[in-house]
Amino acid sequence: RVVQAHVRRAVWARDLPCFAVLRRDRKGVEAEEGKGEMKRSGGAEIGDEKDPRKRPRRTVRDELAEAEDAVVAQDALARVRSPGTNGRKILVQTNVFPVYSEIQQAVLYHTNLTYRDSGEEVEKRELRLQAFNILLENEEIVAKIGGGEGLYFDGAYSIYATKELFPGDELELDFEPRPRKELRVKLKKTRTLDLSAATLEASVVNPATLNALNGFLKASQLRIPRLLNLRHSFYNMDKATYLGGGVTLYPGFRQSVQQISKGLGLKVDYTANAFEAPMVLIQDSPKESYIFERQRALNPESVYRKGSLTDADFHALKRLLKKKLVRTVHRKKARVYEVRDITSMPADQLDGWKEEDPAYTVAQYFEAQYGAPLKYPNLPCAVVNKKGQNPNYVPLEMLEVVPGQPVKRGRLNPQQVSQMMNLTCVKPHERFNKIMGEGKVRPNPEFQLRVEQPIQAKARVLDSPMLAYGRSRTAQVESGSWRTKNVPFYKPVPLESWGVVVFSKQLPRGYLEDRDIDSYLRTLQNVAQGSGMRVSRPAHILNAERVDPRDSNGIAEALQECSEKVRSTSGGVCQLLLCIIPGTKGDHAYRPEILHSCDMKLGIISKKVRTEKVVANRGLEAVLMNVVMEINAKIGGINQKLERVSRVGMVPFDHFSSTAFMGLDVSRKTPGSAVNIPRVAVLTSTTDDTGFRMISTHRANTIPAAEDDDAPPAIVQSNIVAPLAEMAKETVLNWAKLNQGRVPKYIVLYRNGISESQIKQVVEEEIPKLFEGCADATDELKALYSDISFAGCEKEGKYCPKVTYVCSMVGHNVRLAPMGRANREDMDRSGNVCAGVVLDQQIVSPHYFSFYMSSHGGLKGTKQVFLYTVLRNDLNLNSDHLQSLSYVLCHAYARCPRVLSAPCPMYYAGKILTRIGGALRIGEDFAMSDTASLSSMGPRDTSLMDIPMLHKDLALSMYFV
C-alpha cells in the first residue's frame, strides 16, 4: 500500500511505464481514438479529427506528459502469478537477446525544422531525414553539437543522444541543404533518460527509455549500406528476388526492444516483404514495361498498335500510378517525383503549358530538348508537380519506378502470394540461422550497447486431453492431431432434407459430368455412415450454370429456388445447400454472393465445394471426412466432447455447463480503406458442457449519435469494441434460451488483437461494457423466465457473472525452436517445437500475468506463438489452470481433427470476420491482415456502409464453421 501510494504521486509518474503508444499524424498530434475529436492533455476540445489544419503542433514534453497519464494502475490488472508446474519440462531456443547499456544516460531533444524565409514547417519525413543527414555533414555545425556522434533522429521531431550536444537548453542553426533552400532548425533539450543498469533491471522501465534504445539500435543498422528501413524492419536490397508482375521480394529482419522478466530483451525475427521493382513505365517489350507487368488489365495491343487508350485502360493506368514515386531516366542526374495525376490528353496533343508559345506540345519540347522524338507520344503524361505549383508534365517513357516502395498484400496476385510464401516459409533451424547471421545486431561502439546471445528458456509440454466420442469411444491426441476414421460422432444429426446447387462444372482440365457428382454424393454418404451420421440423397439438384457470377440477384434466386424445392419435398425444412463452384480462379466470383444470400438474406446453412474436389481421386475419403465433420456441426451436431478441464488443470469451477467461454475480435482498418466502411466486431460463446457448440453475433463497431442528433453513427477507428454491451446482452439471452433459462455463472473471454498500448483502454472501456451488457439483460431474463436464479452471479439485483478476461497480444515477434535434433520428443515432424508448449518465465513481461503458448502441430515453416495476457481474473485462476484451460479449448475445432493455434471461441471470431468480409466483397483479408486493401467497394462516398445483420434463423447455429 505504501508503494502504491507513492506510485500515484506525480513525482514518480515519469519513472513509470506508459502502456500507450500515441497515435500521431505527421505533425505529432494525438488523435483520441474512438471519439472523433482532438484534445490537449488537459482535455479541452480544440478541433475536429477530420480537419488536420486545426491540429496544433505539440512538443515532446506534451507527448510524454500525456503518455504518463495513460499508465495502468497495477492494482487494476490481474495479479501476476508464479510460473506453472504442470507438464514435461524442456528447453527451447528463443529469438530474444538480452540487451545491456554501458552508458548512464541519454538526452532527448525536440527539433523544429522550418524554411528560413517563410517560416513554414518542413513536414515530409523524407525531407526531414535528408536535411538531418546534410546537417551532420556540415563540419561547423557538427562542432557545435559535440561532434555529431551517438545521435539518432526518428524522422519526426525527436533526437536521442548519448550525451549533451551543447551547453544550455536551446540551440538555433541555419544551413542550406541545396541552393536557394535555406532551412532553420531549433533544438530544445526536453529531458534526460536514465540508462543505468539499475534502471533497466528495475520492475518498471519508462517507455521513452525503450524508444531511446530502439533508436540507438536502429541507427546502428542504418549505417549498413543497401539496407532499407520500414519502421522496426530492415530489408536487404542486395538479395532481391523477382516475383514477376513488377514486384520484388526483399528479405530482412524485424527487431524491437521490450522489457522481459529481468532487464530488457531485443526480439529479432526473420521477415520479408514485397516491393515495387525498379522498371521503366513503358518500353518496347511488355515484359519490361512496368504498366503492363503491374496492371495486367492493360492491353499492350491497344497501346503499341492502335495508338490510343480506352477509357478503361486510362482509369486503370491512373489508379496504378497515382501517388507512386518515380525518377527520371532522361537526365544525367535523376530527379525523384511523386505522381499526382495522369493527363487526359496524350503528349503530342498536350499544349497550352508554355505562355510564350501556347501551341507548343510536350512531345515537341522533349524532342527539342533531348534530340530524339518520343516513342509513345500517344500516351498521356504524368503530372509530377508539387501541390499549388504549376503543372510539370513528364512522358511515361521518361520515368522509372523508385525501388523500395512496399506493395500491399491485397495488390498481389495469387501466383505472387504463393511464390512469396514458398520463399519465406522456412523451417525453425533455418530461420534461426538467418536471425543469427543476417539479422544479428551489431551495435555501433558510439552507442555503447551490448547484445548477448539469445535466451534458452525453460518451457513445459502440457498433457493433451482425452476427447469423448459416441458409443463411449475416445480419441488420444498425438502431435497436434487425432484419428477419426470410423469413430462415431458424440452426437450425430441426420441430414435428410438438403439440396445441391451446381453453379459450375468447369474443371482446370475438362468438364464435370453428372456421374462425377453422383459418385461424390455416394462417397459422402458412405463416409458419414462410418461416423454414425445418416445422410439421405439430396431432395433436389439444381443446375445453375447459366447464372452469371456477377449477377447477385441470379445467384440469390437460384439458392432460393433450390431451398423451396427442398422444403416442398421434405416437409418445409431445408437443412443445407451444397454449392458446387469453380476452382481457385472462380471461387471469388460466387463466394461473396453465396455467403451474403445464405447468411443474411435467406437464413440457409450453406457449404461450398470446388469442382476439382468433386473428382479428386487421391485422398477423397479424407477430404470428405472433414466435410462430414463440418456439416454435422453446421446442422446442430456435436463431433467430440472436451473432457472436464478439472482432470487436466484442476480448474476451480465445477463444470463447463455453468461457464461461457467467449471469443471477441474486431476487423482491422487499413491505410487506404474506404472511409465509409466501419470495422466489424464479433462475439462468440460456447453454449453447453461439451465445449463444442457455439453461437455468435456481430455488429458494426460504431458509436450511435445522440437521440436529438440526426447525424450518422461515428466509426470507431481503434480496436476497442464500442457495441460490446449490446453484443453481450444478445449472447446472454441466446445462451439462456439454449439452456432452459439458466445463465452462465462464469465467463472466460479470449480477446484477440490487442497491443500493449491498448491495455488501458480495454481495462477502462471494454471490460465495463461486458458487465453493462450482462446487467442490461437482467430485466428481459426475468420477464422471459419467471423462476430464473442469479445465485452466485448477482450484484445489486442485477446479473453480474465472474469474468476472466484474457487478451491475445499482437506484435510480440517471439519465435521458438527446439534445442536440437537429439531429443525427438521435443519436436514434431516439421522441425518445430511439439504441440502444447507453454512458456511463462524469462522472456515474459514482469508487469502482467502472461504466458506464451504454441498449442498446434506444425505443418510447414515456423509455427506462430501466441502471447496471452490476463487483464481480469475474478475466477482466481492460477497459471496451471489458465494454461490447461486455454490448451483444452484448442481441441474443439469442427472442421478437421487437428489442434488449433488459438482457443476455438477466439479462432471462430476471426473466421466469422473473414466470412463477413467475403460476403460484403471487401476482401479476403478483412479480418486478420494489416496490409490488405478494403477499398474494392467502388466509388468512395460519405454515407456509412450498412453492415447487414445475421438472419434470425441462423442466430443459434454454427453456420460459420
mmCIF file of C-alpha atoms in Angstrom, residues 464 467 476-483 828-829 833-836 854-859 863 887 890-891 893 896-901:
data_model
loop_
_atom_site.group_PDB
_atom_site.id
_atom_site.type_symbol
_atom_site.label_atom_id
_atom_site.label_comp_id
_atom_site.label_asym_id
_atom_site.label_seq_id
_atom_site.Cartn_x
_atom_site.Cartn_y
_atom_site.Cartn_z
ATOM 1 C CA SER A 464 -3.147 -33.495 -24.236
ATOM 2 C CA LEU A 467 -11.710 -36.373 -26.449
ATOM 3 C CA GLN A 476 -5.989 -39.653 -27.991
ATOM 4 C CA VAL A 477 -4.277 -36.534 -29.352
ATOM 5 C CA GLU A 478 -0.783 -37.075 -30.703
ATOM 6 C CA SER A 479 1.426 -34.366 -32.252
ATOM 7 C CA GLY A 480 -1.497 -31.971 -32.531
ATOM 8 C CA SER A 481 -3.950 -34.299 -34.311
ATOM 9 C CA TRP A 482 -6.023 -37.447 -33.788
ATOM 10 C CA ARG A 483 -7.696 -40.149 -35.866
ATOM 11 C CA ASP A 828 7.333 -32.546 -34.375
ATOM 12 C CA ARG A 829 7.772 -33.798 -37.928
ATOM 13 C CA VAL A 833 8.544 -27.439 -31.051
ATOM 14 C CA CYS A 834 5.917 -30.061 -30.283
ATOM 15 C CA ALA A 835 2.254 -29.210 -29.710
ATOM 16 C CA GLY A 836 1.245 -27.909 -26.285
ATOM 17 C CA SER A 854 2.264 -22.953 -29.098
ATOM 18 C CA SER A 855 -0.685 -25.330 -28.963
ATOM 19 C CA HIS A 856 -0.856 -26.693 -32.511
ATOM 20 C CA GLY A 857 1.326 -29.001 -34.546
ATOM 21 C CA GLY A 858 3.482 -27.573 -37.306
ATOM 22 C CA LEU A 859 2.820 -28.233 -40.965
ATOM 23 C CA LYS A 863 4.951 -22.077 -36.073
ATOM 24 C CA TYR A 887 -4.905 -25.598 -24.378
ATOM 25 C CA CYS A 890 -7.889 -25.511 -28.830
ATOM 26 C CA HIS A 891 -9.261 -29.062 -29.332
ATOM 27 C CA TYR A 893 -12.433 -27.405 -33.860
ATOM 28 C CA CYS A 896 -10.804 -31.308 -39.024
ATOM 29 C CA PRO A 897 -9.236 -33.431 -36.276
ATOM 30 C CA ARG A 898 -6.388 -31.063 -35.501
ATOM 31 C CA VAL A 899 -5.478 -28.804 -32.593
ATOM 32 C CA LEU A 900 -5.893 -25.105 -33.339
ATOM 33 C CA SER A 901 -3.287 -22.420 -32.751
#
